[in-house]
Structure formats: structure tokens, C-alpha cells
């Protein structure tokens, strides 16, 4: 699997991010690989930006996924937390 999603990598590769602070929000059913997030942060920095937060939300597997509304509520809650607790 590609994490973050392939279109996001393409966007970063084509965009001038000079001076931009980036918040990466990813969802999944179990875990994320820190090495992928680190590689993404490096790509952002190569384009002039800075990855300031990564929020990973466990959505669950197909038969017991959280609803869209629950997911959005958790995103809002996690983004309102101080920066030090936004990473999993």
C-alpha cells in the first residue's frame, strides 16, 4: 500500500510549498509506518514546506468501520488538541 495516498505524493511533487505548514491526516484499519511519514515529510521539505503534524485515525475494517460522521468528529477533535498530542 502507498501511504500517504499516491495523489498526495504527486501533488507535493508539483507544488511550491515554500513557507507552508502541512498537516497530514491519514486513516487506516490498523497502523501506519513511520518511515513512510518520514519520507513524506522529506518530500514536503524538498518543496519548501514543513510537516507540522501527522494525525493517524484508525477507521476499522470494512464490517466494523466508524461512520463518516464519527471519523470527521474525531478529525476535528484531534486537530483541536495541542500539537504534541496530534501524533499517534
CSV table of N, CA and C in Angstrom, one decimal:
chain,number,residue,atom,x,y,z
A,1,UNK,N,0.8,-1.2,0.0
A,1,UNK,CA,0.0,0.0,0.0
A,1,UNK,C,0.9,1.2,0.0
A,2,UNK,N,0.3,2.3,-0.6
A,2,UNK,CA,1.0,3.6,-0.6
A,2,UNK,C,0.4,4.4,0.5
A,3,UNK,N,1.3,4.9,1.4
A,3,UNK,CA,0.9,5.8,2.4
A,3,UNK,C,1.8,7.0,2.5
A,4,UNK,N,1.4,8.1,2.5
A,4,UNK,CA,0.1,8.6,2.1
A,4,UNK,C,-0.3,8.2,0.7
A,5,UNK,N,-1.5,8.5,0.3
A,5,UNK,CA,-2.1,8.1,-1.0
A,5,UNK,C,-1.2,8.7,-2.1
A,6,UNK,N,-1.1,7.9,-3.2
A,6,UNK,CA,-0.3,8.3,-4.3
A,6,UNK,C,-0.7,9.7,-4.9
A,7,UNK,N,-1.9,10.1,-5.0
A,7,UNK,CA,-2.2,11.5,-5.5
A,7,UNK,C,-1.6,12.6,-4.6
A,8,UNK,N,-1.5,12.3,-3.3
A,8,UNK,CA,-0.9,13.3,-2.4
A,8,UNK,C,0.6,13.5,-2.7
A,9,UNK,N,1.3,12.4,-2.9
A,9,UNK,CA,2.7,12.4,-3.3
A,9,UNK,C,2.8,13.3,-4.6
A,10,UNK,N,2.0,13.0,-5.6
A,10,UNK,CA,2.0,13.7,-6.8
A,10,UNK,C,1.8,15.2,-6.6
A,11,UNK,N,0.8,15.6,-5.8
A,11,UNK,CA,0.5,17.0,-5.5
A,11,UNK,C,1.8,17.7,-4.9
A,12,UNK,N,2.4,17.0,-3.9
A,12,UNK,CA,3.6,17.6,-3.3
A,12,UNK,C,4.7,17.8,-4.3
A,13,UNK,N,4.9,16.8,-5.2
A,13,UNK,CA,6.0,16.9,-6.2
A,13,UNK,C,5.8,18.0,-7.2
A,14,UNK,N,4.5,18.5,-7.4
A,14,UNK,CA,4.2,19.5,-8.4
A,14,UNK,C,3.9,20.9,-7.8
A,15,UNK,N,4.0,21.0,-6.5
A,15,UNK,CA,3.5,22.3,-5.8
A,15,UNK,C,4.7,22.9,-5.1
A,16,UNK,N,4.7,24.3,-5.2
A,16,UNK,CA,5.6,25.1,-4.4
A,16,UNK,C,5.1,25.2,-3.0
A,17,UNK,N,5.7,24.6,-2.1
A,17,UNK,CA,5.2,24.7,-0.7
A,17,UNK,C,6.0,25.6,0.2
A,18,UNK,N,6.7,26.5,-0.4
A,18,UNK,CA,7.6,27.4,0.3
A,18,UNK,C,6.8,28.2,1.4
A,19,UNK,N,7.3,28.0,2.6
A,19,UNK,CA,6.7,28.7,3.8
A,19,UNK,C,5.4,28.1,4.3
A,20,UNK,N,5.0,27.0,3.7
A,20,UNK,CA,3.7,26.4,4.1
A,20,UNK,C,3.9,25.4,5.2
A,21,UNK,N,3.0,25.4,6.2
A,21,UNK,CA,2.9,24.4,7.2
A,21,UNK,C,1.9,23.3,6.8
A,22,UNK,N,2.3,22.1,6.8
A,22,UNK,CA,1.4,21.0,6.4
A,22,UNK,C,1.0,20.1,7.5
A,23,UNK,N,-0.3,19.8,7.5
A,23,UNK,CA,-0.9,18.8,8.5
A,23,UNK,C,-1.3,17.6,7.7
A,24,UNK,N,-0.8,16.5,8.0
A,24,UNK,CA,-1.1,15.2,7.3
A,24,UNK,C,-2.1,14.4,8.1
A,25,UNK,N,-3.2,14.2,7.5
A,25,UNK,CA,-4.3,13.3,8.2
A,25,UNK,C,-4.4,12.1,7.4
A,26,UNK,N,-4.1,10.9,8.0
A,26,UNK,CA,-4.3,9.6,7.3
A,26,UNK,C,-5.2,8.7,8.1
A,27,UNK,N,-5.9,7.9,7.4
A,27,UNK,CA,-6.8,6.9,8.0
A,27,UNK,C,-6.3,5.5,7.6
A,28,UNK,N,-6.7,4.5,8.4
A,28,UNK,CA,-6.3,3.2,8.1
A,28,UNK,C,-7.1,2.2,9.0
A,29,UNK,N,-6.9,0.9,8.8
A,29,UNK,CA,-7.6,-0.1,9.6
A,29,UNK,C,-6.7,-0.7,10.7
A,30,UNK,N,-5.4,-0.4,10.7
A,30,UNK,CA,-4.6,-0.9,11.8
A,30,UNK,C,-3.5,0.0,12.2
A,31,UNK,N,-2.6,0.3,11.3
A,31,UNK,CA,-1.4,1.0,11.7
A,31,UNK,C,-0.8,1.8,10.6
A,32,UNK,N,0.2,2.6,10.8
A,32,UNK,CA,0.9,3.3,9.8
A,32,UNK,C,2.4,3.0,10.0
A,33,UNK,N,3.2,3.2,8.9
A,33,UNK,CA,4.6,3.1,9.0
A,33,UNK,C,5.3,4.4,9.1
A,34,UNK,N,6.0,4.6,10.2
A,34,UNK,CA,6.7,5.9,10.5
A,34,UNK,C,7.6,6.3,9.3
A,35,UNK,N,8.3,5.3,8.7
A,35,UNK,CA,9.2,5.5,7.6
A,35,UNK,C,8.5,6.2,6.5
A,36,UNK,N,7.3,5.8,6.2
A,36,UNK,CA,6.5,6.4,5.1
A,36,UNK,C,6.2,7.9,5.4
A,37,UNK,N,5.8,8.1,6.6
A,37,UNK,CA,5.5,9.5,7.1
A,37,UNK,C,6.8,10.4,7.0
A,38,UNK,N,7.9,9.8,7.4
A,38,UNK,CA,9.2,10.5,7.4
A,38,UNK,C,9.6,10.8,5.9
A,39,UNK,N,9.4,9.9,5.0
A,39,UNK,CA,9.7,10.1,3.6
A,39,UNK,C,8.8,11.2,3.1
A,40,UNK,N,7.5,11.2,3.5
A,40,UNK,CA,6.6,12.3,3.0
A,40,UNK,C,7.0,13.6,3.5
A,41,UNK,N,7.5,13.7,4.8
A,41,UNK,CA,8.0,14.9,5.4
A,41,UNK,C,9.2,15.4,4.6
A,42,UNK,N,10.0,14.5,4.2
A,42,UNK,CA,11.2,14.9,3.4
A,42,UNK,C,10.8,15.5,2.1
A,43,UNK,N,9.8,14.9,1.5
A,43,UNK,CA,9.3,15.4,0.2
A,43,UNK,C,8.7,16.8,0.3
A,44,UNK,N,8.0,17.0,1.4
A,44,UNK,CA,7.4,18.3,1.7
A,44,UNK,C,8.5,19.3,1.9
A,45,UNK,N,9.5,19.0,2.7
A,45,UNK,CA,10.6,19.9,2.9
A,45,UNK,C,11.4,20.2,1.7
A,46,UNK,N,11.5,19.2,0.8
A,46,UNK,CA,12.2,19.5,-0.5
A,46,UNK,C,11.5,20.5,-1.4
A,47,UNK,N,10.2,20.6,-1.2
A,47,UNK,CA,9.4,21.6,-1.9
A,47,UNK,C,9.2,22.9,-1.1
A,48,UNK,N,10.0,23.1,0.0
A,48,UNK,CA,9.9,24.3,0.8
A,48,UNK,C,9.0,24.3,1.9
A,49,UNK,N,8.2,23.3,2.2
A,49,UNK,CA,7.2,23.3,3.2
A,49,UNK,C,7.8,22.6,4.5
A,50,UNK,N,6.9,22.5,5.5
A,50,UNK,CA,7.2,21.9,6.8
A,50,UNK,C,6.0,21.1,7.3
A,51,UNK,N,6.2,19.8,7.5
A,51,UNK,CA,5.2,18.9,8.0
A,51,UNK,C,5.2,19.2,9.5
A,52,UNK,N,4.1,19.8,10.0
A,52,UNK,CA,4.0,20.2,11.4
A,52,UNK,C,3.2,19.2,12.3
A,53,UNK,N,2.3,18.4,11.7
A,53,UNK,CA,1.5,17.4,12.4
A,53,UNK,C,1.2,16.3,11.5
A,54,UNK,N,1.1,15.1,12.1
A,54,UNK,CA,0.6,13.9,11.5
A,54,UNK,C,-0.5,13.3,12.4
A,55,UNK,N,-1.7,13.2,11.9
A,55,UNK,CA,-2.8,12.7,12.7
A,55,UNK,C,-3.2,11.4,12.0
A,56,UNK,N,-3.1,10.2,12.7
A,56,UNK,CA,-3.5,8.9,12.1
A,56,UNK,C,-4.7,8.5,12.9
A,57,UNK,N,-5.8,8.2,12.1
A,57,UNK,CA,-7.0,7.8,12.7
A,57,UNK,C,-7.3,6.3,12.2
A,58,UNK,N,-7.5,5.5,13.2
A,58,UNK,CA,-7.9,4.1,12.9
A,58,UNK,C,-9.4,4.1,12.6
A,59,UNK,N,-9.7,3.7,11.3
A,59,UNK,CA,-11.1,3.7,10.9
A,59,UNK,C,-11.8,2.3,11.1
A,60,UNK,N,-11.0,1.3,11.1
A,60,UNK,CA,-11.5,-0.1,11.2
A,60,UNK,C,-11.7,-0.8,9.9
A,61,UNK,N,-12.0,-2.0,10.0
A,61,UNK,CA,-12.1,-2.8,8.8
A,61,UNK,C,-13.5,-2.7,8.2
A,62,UNK,N,-13.8,-3.2,7.0
A,62,UNK,CA,-15.0,-2.9,6.3
A,62,UNK,C,-16.3,-3.3,7.1
A,63,UNK,N,-16.3,-4.3,7.8
A,63,UNK,CA,-17.5,-4.7,8.5
A,63,UNK,C,-17.8,-3.9,9.8
A,64,UNK,N,-16.7,-3.3,10.3
A,64,UNK,CA,-16.9,-2.5,11.6
A,64,UNK,C,-16.2,-1.2,11.5
A,65,UNK,N,-16.3,-0.5,10.4
A,65,UNK,CA,-15.7,0.8,10.2
A,65,UNK,C,-16.5,1.8,11.0
A,66,UNK,N,-15.8,2.9,11.4
A,66,UNK,CA,-16.5,4.0,12.0
A,66,UNK,C,-17.2,4.7,10.9
A,67,UNK,N,-18.3,5.4,11.2
A,67,UNK,CA,-19.1,6.1,10.2
A,67,UNK,C,-18.3,7.4,9.7
A,68,UNK,N,-18.7,7.9,8.6
A,68,UNK,CA,-18.1,9.1,8.1
A,68,UNK,C,-18.2,10.2,9.2
A,69,UNK,N,-19.4,10.3,9.8
A,69,UNK,CA,-19.6,11.4,10.8
A,69,UNK,C,-18.7,11.2,12.0
A,70,UNK,N,-18.6,10.0,12.5
A,70,UNK,CA,-17.7,9.7,13.6
A,70,UNK,C,-16.2,10.0,13.2
A,71,UNK,N,-15.8,9.7,12.0
A,71,UNK,CA,-14.5,10.0,11.6
A,71,UNK,C,-14.2,11.5,11.5
A,72,UNK,N,-15.2,12.2,11.0
A,72,UNK,CA,-15.0,13.7,10.9
A,72,UNK,C,-15.0,14.3,12.3
A,73,UNK,N,-15.8,13.8,13.2
A,73,UNK,CA,-15.8,14.3,14.6
A,73,UNK,C,-14.4,14.0,15.2
A,74,UNK,N,-13.8,12.9,15.0
A,74,UNK,CA,-12.5,12.6,15.6
A,74,UNK,C,-11.4,13.5,14.9
A,75,UNK,N,-11.5,13.7,13.6
A,75,UNK,CA,-10.6,14.6,13.0
A,75,UNK,C,-10.6,16.0,13.6
A,76,UNK,N,-11.8,16.5,13.8
A,76,UNK,CA,-12.0,17.8,14.4
A,76,UNK,C,-11.4,17.9,15.8
A,77,UNK,N,-11.7,16.8,16.6
A,77,UNK,CA,-11.2,16.7,18.0
A,77,UNK,C,-9.7,16.7,18.0
A,78,UNK,N,-9.1,15.8,17.2
A,78,UNK,CA,-7.6,15.7,17.2
A,78,UNK,C,-6.9,16.9,16.7
A,79,UNK,N,-7.5,17.6,15.7
A,79,UNK,CA,-6.9,18.8,15.2
A,79,UNK,C,-7.0,20.0,16.2
A,80,UNK,N,-7.9,19.9,17.1
A,80,UNK,CA,-8.1,21.0,18.1
A,80,UNK,C,-7.1,20.7,19.3
A,81,UNK,N,-6.5,19.6,19.4
A,81,UNK,CA,-5.6,19.3,20.5
A,81,UNK,C,-4.3,20.0,20.3
A,82,UNK,N,-3.5,20.2,21.3
A,82,UNK,CA,-2.1,20.8,21.2
A,82,UNK,C,-1.3,19.9,20.3
A,83,UNK,N,-0.3,20.5,19.6
A,83,UNK,CA,0.5,19.8,18.6
A,83,UNK,C,1.2,18.6,19.1
A,84,UNK,N,1.6,18.6,20.4
A,84,UNK,CA,2.3,17.4,20.9
A,84,UNK,C,1.5,16.2,21.0
A,85,UNK,N,0.2,16.3,21.0
A,85,UNK,CA,-0.7,15.1,21.0
A,85,UNK,C,-1.3,14.7,19.7
A,86,UNK,N,-1.0,15.4,18.6
A,86,UNK,CA,-1.6,15.1,17.3
A,86,UNK,C,-1.0,13.9,16.7
A,87,UNK,N,0.2,13.5,17.1
A,87,UNK,CA,0.7,12.3,16.5
A,87,UNK,C,0.3,11.1,17.3
A,88,UNK,N,0.1,9.9,16.6
A,88,UNK,CA,-0.4,8.7,17.3
A,88,UNK,C,0.5,8.2,18.4
